[in-house]
mmCIF file of C-alpha atoms and ligand atoms in Angstrom:
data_model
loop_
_atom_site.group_PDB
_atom_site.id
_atom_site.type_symbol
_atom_site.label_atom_id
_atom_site.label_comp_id
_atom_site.label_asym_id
_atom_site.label_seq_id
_atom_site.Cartn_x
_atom_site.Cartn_y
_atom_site.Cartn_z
ATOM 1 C CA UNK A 155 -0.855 -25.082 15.473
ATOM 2 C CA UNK A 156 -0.896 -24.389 11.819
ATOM 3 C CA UNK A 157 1.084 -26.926 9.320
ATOM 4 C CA UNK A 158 2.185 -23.874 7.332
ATOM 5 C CA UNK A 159 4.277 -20.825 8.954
ATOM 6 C CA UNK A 160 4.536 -19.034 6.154
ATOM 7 C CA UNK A 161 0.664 -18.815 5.839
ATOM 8 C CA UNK A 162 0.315 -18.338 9.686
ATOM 9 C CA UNK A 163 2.376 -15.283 9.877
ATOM 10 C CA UNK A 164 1.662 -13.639 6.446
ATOM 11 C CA UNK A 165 -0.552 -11.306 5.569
ATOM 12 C CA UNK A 166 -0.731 -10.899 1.906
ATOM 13 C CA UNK A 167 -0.434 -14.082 -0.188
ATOM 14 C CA UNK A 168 -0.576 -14.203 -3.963
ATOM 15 C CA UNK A 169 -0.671 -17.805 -5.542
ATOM 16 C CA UNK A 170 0.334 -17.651 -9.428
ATOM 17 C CA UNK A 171 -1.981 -14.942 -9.173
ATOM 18 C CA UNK A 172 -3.459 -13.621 -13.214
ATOM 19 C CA UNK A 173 -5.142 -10.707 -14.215
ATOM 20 C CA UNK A 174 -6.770 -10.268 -17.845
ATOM 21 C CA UNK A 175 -9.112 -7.288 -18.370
ATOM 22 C CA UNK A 176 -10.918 -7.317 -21.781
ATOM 23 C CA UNK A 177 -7.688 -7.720 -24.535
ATOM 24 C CA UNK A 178 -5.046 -6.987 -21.967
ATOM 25 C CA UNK A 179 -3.372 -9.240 -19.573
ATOM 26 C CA UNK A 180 -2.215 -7.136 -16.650
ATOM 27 C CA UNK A 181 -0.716 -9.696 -13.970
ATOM 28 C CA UNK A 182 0.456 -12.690 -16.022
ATOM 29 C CA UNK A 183 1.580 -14.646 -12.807
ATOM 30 C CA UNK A 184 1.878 -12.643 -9.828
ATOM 31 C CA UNK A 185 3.065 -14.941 -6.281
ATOM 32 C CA UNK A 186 4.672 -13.699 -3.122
ATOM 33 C CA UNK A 187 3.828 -13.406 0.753
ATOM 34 C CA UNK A 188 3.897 -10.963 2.979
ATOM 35 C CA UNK A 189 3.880 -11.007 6.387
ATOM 36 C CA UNK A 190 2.902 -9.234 9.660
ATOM 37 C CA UNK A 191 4.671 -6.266 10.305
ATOM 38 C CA UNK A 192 7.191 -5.946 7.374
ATOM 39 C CA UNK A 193 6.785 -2.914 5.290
ATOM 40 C CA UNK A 194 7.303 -3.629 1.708
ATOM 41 C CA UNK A 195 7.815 -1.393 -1.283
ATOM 42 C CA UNK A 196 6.843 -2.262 -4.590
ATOM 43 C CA UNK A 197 8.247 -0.488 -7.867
ATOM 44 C CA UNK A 198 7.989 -1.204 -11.957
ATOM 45 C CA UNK A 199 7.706 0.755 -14.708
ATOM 46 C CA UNK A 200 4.470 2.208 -15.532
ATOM 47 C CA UNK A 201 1.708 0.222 -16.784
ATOM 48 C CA UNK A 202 3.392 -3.525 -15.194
ATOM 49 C CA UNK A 203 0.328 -3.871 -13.211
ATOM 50 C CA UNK A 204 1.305 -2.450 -9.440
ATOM 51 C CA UNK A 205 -1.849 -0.871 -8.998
ATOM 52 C CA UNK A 206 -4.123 -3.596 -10.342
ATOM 53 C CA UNK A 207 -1.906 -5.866 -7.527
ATOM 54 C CA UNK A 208 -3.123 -3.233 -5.263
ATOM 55 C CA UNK A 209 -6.760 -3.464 -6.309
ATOM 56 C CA UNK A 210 -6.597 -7.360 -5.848
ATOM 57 C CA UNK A 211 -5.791 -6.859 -2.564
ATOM 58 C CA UNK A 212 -8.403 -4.740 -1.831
ATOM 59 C CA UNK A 213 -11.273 -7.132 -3.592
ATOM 60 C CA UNK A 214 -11.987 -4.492 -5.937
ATOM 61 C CA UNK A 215 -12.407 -7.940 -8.400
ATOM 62 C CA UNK A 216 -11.183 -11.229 -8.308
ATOM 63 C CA UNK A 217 -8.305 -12.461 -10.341
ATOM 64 C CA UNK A 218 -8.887 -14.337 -13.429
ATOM 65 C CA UNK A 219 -6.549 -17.538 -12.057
ATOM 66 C CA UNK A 220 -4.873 -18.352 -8.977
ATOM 67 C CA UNK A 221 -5.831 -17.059 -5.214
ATOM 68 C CA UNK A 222 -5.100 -13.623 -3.152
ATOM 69 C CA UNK A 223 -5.256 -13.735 0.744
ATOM 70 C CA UNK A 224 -5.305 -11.515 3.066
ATOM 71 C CA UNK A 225 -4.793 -12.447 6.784
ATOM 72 C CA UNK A 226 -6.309 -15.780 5.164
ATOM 73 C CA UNK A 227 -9.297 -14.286 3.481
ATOM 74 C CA UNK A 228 -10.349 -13.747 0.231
ATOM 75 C CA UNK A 229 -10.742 -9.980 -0.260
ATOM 76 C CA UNK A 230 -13.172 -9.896 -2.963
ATOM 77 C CA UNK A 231 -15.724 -12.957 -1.932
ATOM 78 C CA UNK A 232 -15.496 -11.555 1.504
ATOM 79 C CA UNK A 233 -15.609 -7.488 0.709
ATOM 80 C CA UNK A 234 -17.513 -6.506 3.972
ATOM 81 C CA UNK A 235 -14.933 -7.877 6.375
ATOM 82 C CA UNK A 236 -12.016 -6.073 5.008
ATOM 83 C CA UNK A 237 -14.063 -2.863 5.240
ATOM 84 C CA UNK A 238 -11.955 -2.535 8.559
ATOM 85 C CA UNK A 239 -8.744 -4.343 7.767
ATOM 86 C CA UNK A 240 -7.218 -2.768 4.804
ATOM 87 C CA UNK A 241 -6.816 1.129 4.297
ATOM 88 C CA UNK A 242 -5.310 2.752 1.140
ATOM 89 C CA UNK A 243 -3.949 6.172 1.032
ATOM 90 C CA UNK A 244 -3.583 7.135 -2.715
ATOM 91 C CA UNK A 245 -1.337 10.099 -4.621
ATOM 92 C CA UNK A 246 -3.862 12.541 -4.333
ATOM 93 C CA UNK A 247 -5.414 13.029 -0.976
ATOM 94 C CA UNK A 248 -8.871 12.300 -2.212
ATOM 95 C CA UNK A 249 -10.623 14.226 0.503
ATOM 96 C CA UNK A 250 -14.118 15.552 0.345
ATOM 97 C CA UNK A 251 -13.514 19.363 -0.732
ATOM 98 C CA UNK A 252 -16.751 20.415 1.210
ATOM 99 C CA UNK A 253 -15.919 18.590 4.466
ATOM 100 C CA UNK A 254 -13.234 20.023 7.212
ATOM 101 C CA UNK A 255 -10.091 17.665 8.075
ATOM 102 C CA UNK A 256 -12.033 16.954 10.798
ATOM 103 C CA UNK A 257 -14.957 15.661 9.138
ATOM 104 C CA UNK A 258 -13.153 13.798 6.457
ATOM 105 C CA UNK A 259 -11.176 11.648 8.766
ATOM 106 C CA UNK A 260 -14.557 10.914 10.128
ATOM 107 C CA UNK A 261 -16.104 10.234 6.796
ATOM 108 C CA UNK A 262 -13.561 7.096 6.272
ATOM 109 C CA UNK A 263 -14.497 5.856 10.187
ATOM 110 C CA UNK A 264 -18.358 5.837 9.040
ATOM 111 C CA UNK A 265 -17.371 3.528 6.213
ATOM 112 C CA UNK A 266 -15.533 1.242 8.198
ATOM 113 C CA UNK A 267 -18.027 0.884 10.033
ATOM 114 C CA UNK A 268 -16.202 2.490 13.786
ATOM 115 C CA UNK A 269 -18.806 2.990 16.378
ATOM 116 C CA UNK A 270 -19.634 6.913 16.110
ATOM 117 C CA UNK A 271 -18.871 8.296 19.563
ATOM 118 C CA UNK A 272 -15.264 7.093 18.179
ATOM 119 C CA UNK A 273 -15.679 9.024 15.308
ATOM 120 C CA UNK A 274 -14.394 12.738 16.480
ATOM 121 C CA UNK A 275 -11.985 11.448 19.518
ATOM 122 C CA UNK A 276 -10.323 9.699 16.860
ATOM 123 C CA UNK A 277 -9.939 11.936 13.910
ATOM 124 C CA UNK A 278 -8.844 14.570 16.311
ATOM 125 C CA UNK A 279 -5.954 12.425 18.142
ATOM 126 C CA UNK A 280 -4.950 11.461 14.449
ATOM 127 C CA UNK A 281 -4.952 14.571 13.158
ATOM 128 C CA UNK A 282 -2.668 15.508 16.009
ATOM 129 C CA UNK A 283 -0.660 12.560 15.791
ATOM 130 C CA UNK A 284 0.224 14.078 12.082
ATOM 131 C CA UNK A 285 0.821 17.266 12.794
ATOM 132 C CA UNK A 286 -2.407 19.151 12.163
ATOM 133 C CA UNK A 287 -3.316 20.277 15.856
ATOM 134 C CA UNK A 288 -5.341 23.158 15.328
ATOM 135 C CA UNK A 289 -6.673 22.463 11.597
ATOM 136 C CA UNK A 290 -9.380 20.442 12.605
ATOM 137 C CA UNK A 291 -11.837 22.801 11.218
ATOM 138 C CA UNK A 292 -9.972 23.472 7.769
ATOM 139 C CA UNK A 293 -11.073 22.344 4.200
ATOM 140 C CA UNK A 294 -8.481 20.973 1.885
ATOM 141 C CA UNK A 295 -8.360 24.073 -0.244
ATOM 142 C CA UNK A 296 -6.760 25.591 3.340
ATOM 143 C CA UNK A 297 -4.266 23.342 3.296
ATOM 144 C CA UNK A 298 -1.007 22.811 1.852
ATOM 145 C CA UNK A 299 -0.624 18.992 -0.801
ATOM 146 C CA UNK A 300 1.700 17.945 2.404
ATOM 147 C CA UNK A 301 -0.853 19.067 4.658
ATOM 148 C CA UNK A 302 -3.476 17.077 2.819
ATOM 149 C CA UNK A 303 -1.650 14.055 2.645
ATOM 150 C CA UNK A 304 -1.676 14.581 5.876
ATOM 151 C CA UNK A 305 -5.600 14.315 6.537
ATOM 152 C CA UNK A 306 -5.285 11.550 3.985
ATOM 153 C CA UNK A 307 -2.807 9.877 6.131
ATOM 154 C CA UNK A 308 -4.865 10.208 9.794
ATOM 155 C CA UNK A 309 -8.473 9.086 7.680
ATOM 156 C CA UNK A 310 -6.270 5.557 6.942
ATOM 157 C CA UNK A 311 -4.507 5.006 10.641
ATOM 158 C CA UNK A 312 -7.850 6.192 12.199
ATOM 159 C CA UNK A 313 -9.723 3.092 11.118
ATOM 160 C CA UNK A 314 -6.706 1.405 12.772
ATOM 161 C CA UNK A 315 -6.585 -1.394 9.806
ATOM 162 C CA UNK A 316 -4.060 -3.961 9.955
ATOM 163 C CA UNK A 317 -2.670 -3.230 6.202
ATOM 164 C CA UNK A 318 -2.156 -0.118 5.087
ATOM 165 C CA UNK A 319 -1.276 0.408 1.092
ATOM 166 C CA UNK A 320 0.259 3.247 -0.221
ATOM 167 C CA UNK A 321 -0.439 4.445 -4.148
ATOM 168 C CA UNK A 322 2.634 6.774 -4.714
ATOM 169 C CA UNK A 323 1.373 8.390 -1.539
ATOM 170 C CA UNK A 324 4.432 10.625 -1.159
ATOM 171 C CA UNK A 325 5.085 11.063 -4.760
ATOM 172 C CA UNK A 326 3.344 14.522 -5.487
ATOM 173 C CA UNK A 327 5.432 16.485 -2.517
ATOM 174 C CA UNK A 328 8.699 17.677 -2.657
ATOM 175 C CA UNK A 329 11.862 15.833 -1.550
ATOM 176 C CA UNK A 330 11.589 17.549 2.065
ATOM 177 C CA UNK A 331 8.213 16.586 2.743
ATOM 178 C CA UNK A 332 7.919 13.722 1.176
ATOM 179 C CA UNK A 333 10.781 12.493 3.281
ATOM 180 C CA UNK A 334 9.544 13.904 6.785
ATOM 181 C CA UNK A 335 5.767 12.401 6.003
ATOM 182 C CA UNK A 336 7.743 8.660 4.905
ATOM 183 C CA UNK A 337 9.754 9.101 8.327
ATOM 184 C CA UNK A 338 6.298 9.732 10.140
ATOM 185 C CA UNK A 339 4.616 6.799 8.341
ATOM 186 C CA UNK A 340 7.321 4.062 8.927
ATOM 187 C CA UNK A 341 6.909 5.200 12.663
ATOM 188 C CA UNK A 342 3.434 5.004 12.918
ATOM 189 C CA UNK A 343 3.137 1.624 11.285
ATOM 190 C CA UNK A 344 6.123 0.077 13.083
ATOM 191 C CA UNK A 345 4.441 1.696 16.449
ATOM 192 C CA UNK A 346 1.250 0.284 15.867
ATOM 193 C CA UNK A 347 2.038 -3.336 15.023
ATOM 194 C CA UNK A 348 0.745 -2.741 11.419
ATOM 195 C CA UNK A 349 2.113 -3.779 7.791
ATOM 196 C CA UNK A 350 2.894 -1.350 5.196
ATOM 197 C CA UNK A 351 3.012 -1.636 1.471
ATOM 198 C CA UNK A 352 4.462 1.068 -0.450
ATOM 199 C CA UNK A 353 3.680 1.386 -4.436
ATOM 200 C CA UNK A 354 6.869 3.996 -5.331
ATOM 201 C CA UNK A 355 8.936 4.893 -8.836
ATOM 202 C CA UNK A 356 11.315 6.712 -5.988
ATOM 203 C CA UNK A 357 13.916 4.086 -5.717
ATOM 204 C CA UNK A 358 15.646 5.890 -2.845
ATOM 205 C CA UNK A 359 11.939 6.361 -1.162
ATOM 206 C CA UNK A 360 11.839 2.414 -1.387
ATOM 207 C CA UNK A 361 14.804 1.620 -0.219
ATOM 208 C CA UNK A 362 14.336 4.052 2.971
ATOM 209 C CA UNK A 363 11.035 2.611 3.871
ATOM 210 C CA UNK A 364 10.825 -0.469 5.030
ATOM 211 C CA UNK A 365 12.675 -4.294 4.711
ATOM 212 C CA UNK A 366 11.878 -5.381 1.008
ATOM 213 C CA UNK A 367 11.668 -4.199 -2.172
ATOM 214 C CA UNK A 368 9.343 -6.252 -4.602
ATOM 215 C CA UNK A 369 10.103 -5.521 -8.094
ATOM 216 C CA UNK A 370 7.336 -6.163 -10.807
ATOM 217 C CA UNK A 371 7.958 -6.541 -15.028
ATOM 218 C CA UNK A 372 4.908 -5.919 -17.512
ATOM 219 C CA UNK A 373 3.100 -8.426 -17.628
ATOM 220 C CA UNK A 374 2.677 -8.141 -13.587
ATOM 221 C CA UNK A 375 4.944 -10.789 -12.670
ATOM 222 C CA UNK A 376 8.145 -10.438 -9.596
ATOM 223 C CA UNK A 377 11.677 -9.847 -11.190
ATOM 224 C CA UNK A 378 13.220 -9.591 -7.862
ATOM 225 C CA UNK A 379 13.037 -9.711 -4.089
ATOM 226 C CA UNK A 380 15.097 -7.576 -2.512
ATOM 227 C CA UNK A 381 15.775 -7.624 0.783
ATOM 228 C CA UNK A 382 17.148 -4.520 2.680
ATOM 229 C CA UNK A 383 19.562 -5.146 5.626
ATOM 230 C CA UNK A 384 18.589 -2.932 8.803
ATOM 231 C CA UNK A 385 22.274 -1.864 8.882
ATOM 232 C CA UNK A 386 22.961 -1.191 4.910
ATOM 233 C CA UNK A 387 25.495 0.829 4.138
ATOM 234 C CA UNK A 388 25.407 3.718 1.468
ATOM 235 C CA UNK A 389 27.566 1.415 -0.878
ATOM 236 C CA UNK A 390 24.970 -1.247 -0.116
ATOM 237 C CA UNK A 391 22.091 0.710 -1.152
ATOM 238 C CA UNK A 392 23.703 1.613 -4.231
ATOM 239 C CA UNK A 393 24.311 -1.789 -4.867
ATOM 240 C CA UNK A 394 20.766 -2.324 -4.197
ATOM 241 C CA UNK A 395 19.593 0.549 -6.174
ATOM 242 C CA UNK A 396 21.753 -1.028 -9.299
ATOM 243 C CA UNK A 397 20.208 -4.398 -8.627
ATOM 244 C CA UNK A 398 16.562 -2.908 -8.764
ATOM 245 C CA UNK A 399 16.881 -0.823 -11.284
ATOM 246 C CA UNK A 400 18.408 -4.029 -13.642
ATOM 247 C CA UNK A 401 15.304 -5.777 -12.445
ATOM 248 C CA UNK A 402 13.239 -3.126 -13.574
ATOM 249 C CA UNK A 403 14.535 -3.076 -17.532
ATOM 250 C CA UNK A 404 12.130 -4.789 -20.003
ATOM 251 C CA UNK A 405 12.610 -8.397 -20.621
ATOM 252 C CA UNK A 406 15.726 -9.615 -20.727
ATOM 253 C CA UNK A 407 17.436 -13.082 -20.749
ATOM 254 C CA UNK A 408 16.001 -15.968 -18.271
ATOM 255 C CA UNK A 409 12.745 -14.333 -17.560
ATOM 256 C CA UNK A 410 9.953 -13.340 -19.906
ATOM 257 C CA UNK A 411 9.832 -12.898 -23.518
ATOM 258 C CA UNK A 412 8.552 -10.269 -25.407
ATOM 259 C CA UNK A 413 5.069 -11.828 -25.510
ATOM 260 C CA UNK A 414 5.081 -11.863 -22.134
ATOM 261 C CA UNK A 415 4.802 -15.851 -22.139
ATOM 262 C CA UNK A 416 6.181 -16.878 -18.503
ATOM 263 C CA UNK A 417 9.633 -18.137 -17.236
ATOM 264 C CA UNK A 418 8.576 -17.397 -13.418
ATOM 265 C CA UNK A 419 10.161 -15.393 -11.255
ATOM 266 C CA UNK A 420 8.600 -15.030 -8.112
ATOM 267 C CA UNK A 421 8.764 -18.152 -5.474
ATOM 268 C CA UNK A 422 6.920 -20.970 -4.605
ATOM 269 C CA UNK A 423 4.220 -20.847 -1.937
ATOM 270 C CA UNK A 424 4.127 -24.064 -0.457
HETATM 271 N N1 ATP B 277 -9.913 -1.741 -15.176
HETATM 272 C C1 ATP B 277 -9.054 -1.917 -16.185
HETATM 273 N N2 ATP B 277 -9.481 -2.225 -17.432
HETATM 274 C C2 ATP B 277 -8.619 -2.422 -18.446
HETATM 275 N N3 ATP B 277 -7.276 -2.370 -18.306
HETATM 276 C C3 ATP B 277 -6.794 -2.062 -17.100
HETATM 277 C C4 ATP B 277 -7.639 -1.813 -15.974
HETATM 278 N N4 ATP B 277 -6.854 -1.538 -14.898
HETATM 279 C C5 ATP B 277 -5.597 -1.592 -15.339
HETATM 280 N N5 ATP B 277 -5.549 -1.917 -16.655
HETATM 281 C C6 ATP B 277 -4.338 -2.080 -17.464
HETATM 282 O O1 ATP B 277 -3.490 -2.984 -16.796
HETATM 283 C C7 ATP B 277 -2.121 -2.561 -16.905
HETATM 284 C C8 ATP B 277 -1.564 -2.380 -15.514
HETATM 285 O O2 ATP B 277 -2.175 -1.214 -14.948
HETATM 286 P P1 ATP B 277 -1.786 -0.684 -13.489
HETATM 287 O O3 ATP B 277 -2.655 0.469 -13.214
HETATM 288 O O4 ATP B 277 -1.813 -1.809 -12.530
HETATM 289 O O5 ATP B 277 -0.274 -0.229 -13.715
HETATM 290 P P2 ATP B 277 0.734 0.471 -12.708
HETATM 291 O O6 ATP B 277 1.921 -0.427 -12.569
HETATM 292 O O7 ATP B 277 0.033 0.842 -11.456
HETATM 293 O O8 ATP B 277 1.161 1.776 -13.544
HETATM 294 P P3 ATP B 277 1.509 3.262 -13.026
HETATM 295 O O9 ATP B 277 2.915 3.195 -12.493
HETATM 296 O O10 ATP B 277 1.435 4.074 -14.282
HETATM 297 O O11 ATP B 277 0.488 3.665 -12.011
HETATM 298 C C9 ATP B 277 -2.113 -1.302 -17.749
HETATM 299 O O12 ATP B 277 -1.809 -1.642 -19.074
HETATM 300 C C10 ATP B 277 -3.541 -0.794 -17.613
HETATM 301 O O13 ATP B 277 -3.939 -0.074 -18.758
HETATM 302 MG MG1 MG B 278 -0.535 2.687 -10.613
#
């Protein structure tokens, strides 16, 4: 039995994680876990390093100090086995313009490396899972940006990864969709036993989604850790919304300076 519960159940861990790129320091000291099953947004101001926290995950590169595991593994030394564990679903579909729904759900399946007689039984019971019975054979420039995120949606679930991330995925529709396709996606994550992350500037969208709330300041460090009770109430969530958004405000007093040099915020791993 493992020593460490925390490690045995999570599935993201970031030790005093850093970024630099080239003159810019874009995670200054990133550390939290997350675990099985919990879906987690994550919102900060533009530019305070969300989707470079994304790309770590994804072993896109390495950091410059400290460690990121996923189910134990080290994303970028071990690229080829998270071809299948980790799918990201971004703010624009991102789906081949030449290729049908069909086809493009497909397309992400050959990457993964699925078995092809899985290929079309798969993309088609997706497709239908989200909606688009009977668009199969439609391009993207037949379909509606909901519609698309749709496609975009089924290509992710279809490889049936364990982690599935979410670049402002629902942040291009309007209010209506965006809140029917959220609805769909906290139901097909919780129904398949996988974990969701959620990169948002919707505060409300975060705090409908899932358990947690991870707040990030420039230089990519955690502000706050917010946990959402299953049976908030709306004076709760304002509360919460308050709290976040306080989190969210440039420096202030006890964390970092205007430099960026560190007082941490996030928590110990061990
Ligand atoms: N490959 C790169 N090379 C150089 N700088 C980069 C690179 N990727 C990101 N950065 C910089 O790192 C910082 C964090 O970028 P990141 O894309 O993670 O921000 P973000 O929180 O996702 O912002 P947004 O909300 O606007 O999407 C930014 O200042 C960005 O310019
Ligand atoms: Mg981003």
């Amino acid at each position: 039995m493992s020593a460490n519960p925390v490690a045995e159940h999570s599935i993201i861990q970031f030790d005093h994680v850093q970024k630099s790129f080239p003159g810019h320091q874009a995670i200054s000291d990133l550390d939290f876990t997350i675990a099985r099953n919990e879906i987690v947004s994550v919102v900060g101001v533009t530019g305070c390093g969300k989707s470079t926290m994304f790309n770590l995950t994804l072993g896109l590169f390495a950091p410059t100090q400290g460690t990121v595991r996923v189910q134990g593994h080290d994303p970028y030394a071990e690229f080829d086995w998270f071809r299948r564990k980790v799918a990201v679903v971004f703010q624009d579909a991102r789906l081949l313009p030449w290729r049908t729904a069909l086809q493009n759900v497909c397309v992400g399946m050959k990457f993964a490396g699925v078995e092809k007689s899985e290929w079309e039984p798969r993309a088609r019971d997706w497709l239908a899972r989200l909606g688009l019975s009977g668009r199969e054979d439609s391009y993207p420039h037949q379909l509606s940006g909901g519609q698309r995120q749709r496609v975009s949606l089924a290509r992710a679930f279809a490889v049936d990864p364990e982690l599935i991330l979410c670049d402002e995925s629902f942040s291009a529709l309007d209010e209506i969709t965006a809140k029917n396709l959220r609805a769909e996606f906290v139901e097909l994550v919780r129904s398949g036993g996988k974990t969701g992350v959620v990169i948002t500037h919707n505060i409300g969208e975060a705090l409908s989604l899932g358990n947690r709330v991870l707040v990030l300041r420039a230089p990519g460090h955690l502000s706050d850790d917010v946990g959402i009770p299953a049976d908030a109430s709306d004076a709760d969530r304002e509360a919460l919304r308050t709290r976040i958004l306080a989190a969210m405000e440039p420096a202030g007093s006890g964390d970092v300076g205007p430099s960026g040099a560190l007082t941490t915020a996030g928590r110990s791993a061990s």
